[in-house]
Short mmCIF file of C-alpha atoms in Angstrom, two decimals:
data_model
loop_
_atom_site.label_atom_id
_atom_site.label_comp_id
_atom_site.label_asym_id
_atom_site.label_seq_id
_atom_site.Cartn_x
_atom_site.Cartn_y
_atom_site.Cartn_z
CA UNK A 24 16.00 96.63 -82.76
CA UNK A 25 17.63 100.04 -83.10
CA UNK A 26 16.30 102.69 -80.73
CA UNK A 27 17.24 106.33 -80.28
CA UNK A 28 16.43 108.08 -77.01
CA UNK A 29 16.84 111.83 -76.83
CA UNK A 30 17.41 113.97 -73.76
CA UNK A 31 18.14 117.59 -73.01
CA UNK A 32 16.55 120.82 -71.84
CA UNK A 33 13.40 122.09 -73.48
CA UNK A 34 14.07 125.73 -72.71
CA UNK A 35 17.19 127.67 -73.61
CA UNK A 36 17.83 131.37 -73.14
CA UNK A 37 18.78 133.55 -76.11
CA UNK A 38 22.53 133.72 -76.78
CA UNK A 39 23.15 130.53 -74.82
CA UNK A 40 24.04 127.05 -76.06
CA UNK A 41 21.53 124.34 -76.91
CA UNK A 42 22.78 120.90 -75.95
CA UNK A 43 21.04 117.62 -76.72
CA UNK A 44 21.97 113.96 -76.30
CA UNK A 45 20.92 110.95 -78.36
CA UNK A 46 21.46 107.55 -76.76
CA UNK A 47 21.51 104.72 -79.27
CA UNK A 48 20.72 101.09 -78.51
CA UNK A 49 20.66 98.05 -80.74
CA UNK A 50 23.66 99.06 -82.83
CA UNK A 51 27.08 100.55 -82.20
CA UNK A 52 27.47 104.12 -83.45
CA UNK A 53 31.12 103.33 -84.22
CA UNK A 54 30.54 100.26 -86.35
CA UNK A 55 29.70 99.82 -90.03
CA UNK A 56 29.67 102.59 -92.59
CA UNK A 57 26.85 104.72 -91.23
CA UNK A 58 25.93 108.23 -90.17
CA UNK A 59 24.14 109.70 -87.18
CA UNK A 60 22.36 112.99 -87.76
CA UNK A 61 20.50 115.82 -86.12
CA UNK A 62 17.45 117.29 -87.85
CA UNK A 63 15.10 120.03 -86.71
CA UNK A 64 11.55 121.07 -87.49
CA UNK A 65 10.04 124.42 -86.52
CA UNK A 66 6.41 124.18 -85.49
CA UNK A 67 4.18 123.48 -88.47
CA UNK A 68 7.09 123.62 -90.89
CA UNK A 69 9.43 121.38 -92.79
CA UNK A 70 12.56 119.46 -91.87
CA UNK A 71 16.06 120.92 -91.82
CA UNK A 72 19.13 118.72 -91.68
CA UNK A 73 21.64 120.12 -89.18
CA UNK A 74 24.57 117.78 -89.57
CA UNK A 75 25.95 114.29 -88.98
CA UNK A 76 28.76 112.25 -87.56
CA UNK A 77 30.16 109.19 -89.30
CA UNK A 78 30.99 105.90 -87.64
CA UNK A 79 34.66 106.82 -88.16
CA UNK A 80 34.10 110.06 -86.28
CA UNK A 81 34.23 112.75 -88.95
CA UNK A 82 31.47 115.33 -89.06
CA UNK A 83 29.59 117.18 -91.80
CA UNK A 84 27.34 120.17 -91.25
CA UNK A 85 24.70 122.19 -93.03
CA UNK A 86 26.51 125.35 -94.19
CA UNK A 87 23.55 127.41 -92.94
CA UNK A 88 24.41 126.41 -89.36
CA UNK A 89 28.05 125.35 -89.60
CA UNK A 90 29.48 128.29 -87.67
CA UNK A 91 27.35 127.45 -84.62
CA UNK A 92 27.05 123.65 -84.65
CA UNK A 93 29.15 120.88 -83.18
CA UNK A 94 28.18 117.21 -83.29
CA UNK A 95 30.25 114.90 -81.14
CA UNK A 96 30.01 111.42 -79.67
CA UNK A 97 30.89 109.18 -76.76
CA UNK A 98 31.48 105.75 -78.20
CA UNK A 99 31.93 104.17 -74.75
CA UNK A 100 28.32 105.07 -73.95
CA UNK A 101 27.04 104.80 -77.51
CA UNK A 102 25.74 108.36 -77.57
CA UNK A 103 26.09 111.36 -79.79
CA UNK A 104 25.49 114.98 -79.06
CA UNK A 105 24.35 118.28 -80.57
CA UNK A 106 25.67 121.64 -79.50
CA UNK A 107 24.24 124.79 -81.06
CA UNK A 108 25.70 128.07 -79.83
CA UNK A 109 24.33 131.61 -79.72
CA UNK A 110 20.72 130.54 -80.11
CA UNK A 111 17.90 132.90 -81.01
CA UNK A 112 14.14 132.53 -81.27
CA UNK A 113 14.67 131.27 -84.82
CA UNK A 114 16.24 128.12 -83.34
CA UNK A 115 12.97 127.19 -81.62
CA UNK A 116 11.99 123.82 -83.07
CA UNK A 117 11.55 120.13 -82.47
CA UNK A 118 14.98 118.55 -82.69
CA UNK A 119 15.36 114.95 -83.83
CA UNK A 120 18.29 112.61 -83.86
CA UNK A 121 18.25 110.09 -86.68
CA UNK A 122 20.31 107.30 -88.10
CA UNK A 123 20.67 105.18 -91.19
CA UNK A 124 21.51 101.50 -91.57
CA UNK A 125 24.24 102.15 -94.09
CA UNK A 126 25.68 104.87 -96.21
CA UNK A 127 23.50 105.51 -99.23
CA UNK A 128 20.18 105.22 -97.49
CA UNK A 129 17.76 107.72 -95.93
CA UNK A 130 16.80 107.95 -92.27
CA UNK A 131 15.11 104.81 -91.01
CA UNK A 132 15.77 105.32 -87.31
CA UNK A 133 14.48 108.36 -85.43
CA UNK A 134 14.51 109.65 -81.90
CA UNK A 135 11.28 110.75 -80.31
CA UNK A 136 12.02 114.43 -80.79
CA UNK A 137 12.74 117.19 -78.28
CA UNK A 138 10.82 120.44 -78.33
CA UNK A 139 13.32 123.23 -77.68
CA UNK A 140 12.06 126.74 -77.04
CA UNK A 141 14.45 129.66 -77.07
CA UNK A 142 13.11 132.29 -74.72
CA UNK A 143 14.23 134.43 -71.83
CA UNK B 15 21.85 123.03 -102.45
CA UNK B 16 19.46 120.58 -104.06
CA UNK B 17 15.97 122.06 -103.70
CA UNK B 18 12.98 119.74 -103.56
CA UNK B 19 9.60 121.28 -104.34
CA UNK B 20 6.50 119.30 -103.46
CA UNK B 21 3.05 119.71 -104.91
CA UNK B 22 0.38 120.17 -103.89
CA UNK B 23 0.87 121.65 -100.43
CA UNK B 24 -2.24 119.82 -99.31
CA UNK B 25 -4.92 117.58 -100.72
CA UNK B 26 -8.15 116.04 -99.52
CA UNK B 27 -8.99 112.57 -100.76
CA UNK B 28 -11.95 110.31 -100.08
CA UNK B 29 -11.41 106.99 -98.37
CA UNK B 30 -10.51 104.33 -100.90
CA UNK B 31 -9.47 106.85 -103.52
CA UNK B 32 -5.98 107.51 -104.89
CA UNK B 33 -3.66 110.18 -103.53
CA UNK B 34 -0.72 111.40 -105.57
CA UNK B 35 2.08 113.61 -104.27
CA UNK B 36 4.79 115.09 -106.45
CA UNK B 37 8.33 116.15 -105.64
CA UNK B 38 10.57 117.95 -108.13
CA UNK B 39 14.31 118.19 -107.72
CA UNK B 40 16.30 121.24 -108.82
CA UNK B 41 19.00 118.91 -110.13
CA UNK B 42 19.25 115.54 -111.77
CA UNK B 43 20.43 113.21 -108.99
CA UNK B 44 20.30 109.87 -110.74
CA UNK B 45 22.89 107.42 -109.45
CA UNK B 46 24.56 105.67 -112.36
CA UNK B 47 25.53 102.43 -110.56
CA UNK B 48 21.94 101.42 -109.89
CA UNK B 49 20.07 103.78 -112.22
CA UNK B 50 17.95 105.03 -109.34
CA UNK B 51 17.80 108.36 -107.54
CA UNK B 52 18.65 108.66 -103.84
CA UNK B 53 15.24 109.93 -102.79
CA UNK B 54 13.24 108.89 -99.77
CA UNK B 55 9.64 109.47 -98.81
CA UNK B 56 8.44 109.87 -95.23
CA UNK B 57 5.08 109.96 -93.49
CA UNK B 58 4.70 112.12 -90.39
CA UNK B 59 1.72 112.10 -88.05
CA UNK B 60 1.15 114.74 -85.34
CA UNK B 61 3.47 114.39 -82.39
CA UNK B 62 5.57 111.69 -84.07
CA UNK B 63 8.90 111.64 -85.89
CA UNK B 64 8.84 110.94 -89.61
CA UNK B 65 8.53 107.32 -90.71
CA UNK B 66 10.47 106.11 -93.73
CA UNK B 67 8.18 104.70 -96.43
CA UNK B 68 10.31 104.59 -99.58
CA UNK B 69 14.03 104.68 -100.39
CA UNK B 70 15.97 104.81 -103.65
CA UNK B 71 12.93 106.56 -105.14
CA UNK B 72 10.80 103.44 -105.49
CA UNK B 73 11.76 100.72 -102.99
CA UNK B 74 9.26 100.19 -100.22
CA UNK B 75 10.67 99.98 -96.69
CA UNK B 76 9.98 96.76 -94.81
CA UNK B 77 6.55 96.77 -93.18
CA UNK B 78 5.09 99.52 -95.35
CA UNK B 79 1.72 98.57 -96.83
CA UNK B 80 1.76 97.89 -100.55
CA UNK B 81 -0.83 100.59 -101.20
CA UNK B 82 2.16 102.95 -100.98
CA UNK B 83 4.21 103.09 -104.16
CA UNK B 84 6.62 105.56 -105.69
CA UNK B 85 8.26 106.26 -109.00
CA UNK B 86 10.68 108.63 -110.69
CA UNK B 87 11.04 110.26 -114.07
CA UNK B 88 14.05 112.50 -114.52
CA UNK B 89 13.87 115.11 -111.79
CA UNK B 90 10.26 114.31 -110.92
CA UNK B 91 9.33 111.94 -108.12
CA UNK B 92 5.88 110.68 -107.23
CA UNK B 93 4.40 109.01 -104.17
CA UNK B 94 1.06 107.29 -104.67
CA UNK B 95 -1.34 105.93 -102.11
CA UNK B 96 -3.54 103.65 -104.17
CA UNK B 97 -6.51 103.35 -101.82
CA UNK B 98 -6.46 105.90 -99.03
CA UNK B 99 -7.12 104.62 -95.55
CA UNK B 100 -8.04 106.72 -92.52
CA UNK B 101 -4.64 106.06 -90.95
CA UNK B 102 -2.90 107.59 -93.99
CA UNK B 103 -3.92 111.12 -93.01
CA UNK B 104 -0.54 112.73 -92.38
CA UNK B 105 2.11 115.01 -93.82
CA UNK B 106 4.41 113.45 -96.41
CA UNK B 107 7.97 114.62 -97.15
CA UNK B 108 10.44 113.73 -99.86
CA UNK B 109 14.18 113.87 -99.13
CA UNK B 110 17.30 113.63 -101.24
CA UNK B 111 20.47 112.00 -99.99
CA UNK B 112 22.53 112.58 -103.11
CA UNK B 113 24.47 115.60 -101.93
CA UNK B 114 25.14 117.77 -98.93
CA UNK B 115 23.37 119.43 -97.35
CA UNK B 116 20.70 116.75 -97.18
CA UNK B 117 17.41 118.43 -98.02
CA UNK B 118 13.70 117.80 -97.70
CA UNK B 119 10.65 118.94 -99.58
CA UNK B 120 8.36 121.33 -97.74
CA UNK B 121 5.74 118.65 -97.11
CA UNK B 122 2.28 117.74 -98.40
CA UNK B 123 -0.63 117.38 -96.03
CA UNK B 124 -3.06 114.59 -96.91
CA UNK B 125 -6.50 114.85 -95.38
CA UNK B 126 -9.56 112.68 -95.59
CA UNK B 127 -12.39 114.25 -97.59
#
C-alpha cells in the first residue's frame, strides 16, 4: 500500500523559504515511469499544481511559480522535497504531496496535507 | 494553460436523488490512442486530501461505488452521482493531465437538501 507522509513547518516568515518533505512508502520513487508532485490549496479555494519530479529525476514546474520553486529528492530515503523561496502571504495554503501509479494517470496517492501560514 | 470551468459552483440535492456536475475544457484534449480524454474527478471532504474517483474521463477507480459515473462529449465532461448518499456531501474537482501545467476546475460543492 502506497503511503505519503508529509512533514515541515507550518509557519514561515515573509521573504523566507518554505521547505516541505514527503516520505513515500510502499513504492520506490525512483522506479517505474511515474511522477511525484506538489499541489497547494488556499483556504476555501481550488487546487494549484506546483510541480513534479519524475522517477528518472527530471523536474517540471508550473510557470506561475517556476522562478521560486525547486523540487528535489533523496532516493536513498525515498523522499522528495519542496522548496519555495521568497514567500508572501499569497503562499499561505494547504500543501499536498501526491503521486501517480504510472504516467498518463491522475493523482491516486496523496499526503495528508500541511497547512503553511506565511506571517511575521 | 488548459482552463477547466465547472458548473454549478454548488448544488443541493435530496438524498437518493441525482447530482450532476459539469466541467468544460478550454481545449480539446482527446487522446487519439485510446479515444478518451485525460480527465480525472476527485472528491474532497473537509480536512482531507482529494480522493480520486474517475480517470480517463469515465473509468471508475477501484473501490469507488458504482453510483458514481462520468462521461465526456467533446470538451464537456460530466460527473454523475446517481443516488446521493449522505456521505457524498463534499467538494468535487475535475483535473486534466493532458498538458502542463496540470490544472483543476474550481470545484463544485454538493450539499444535502
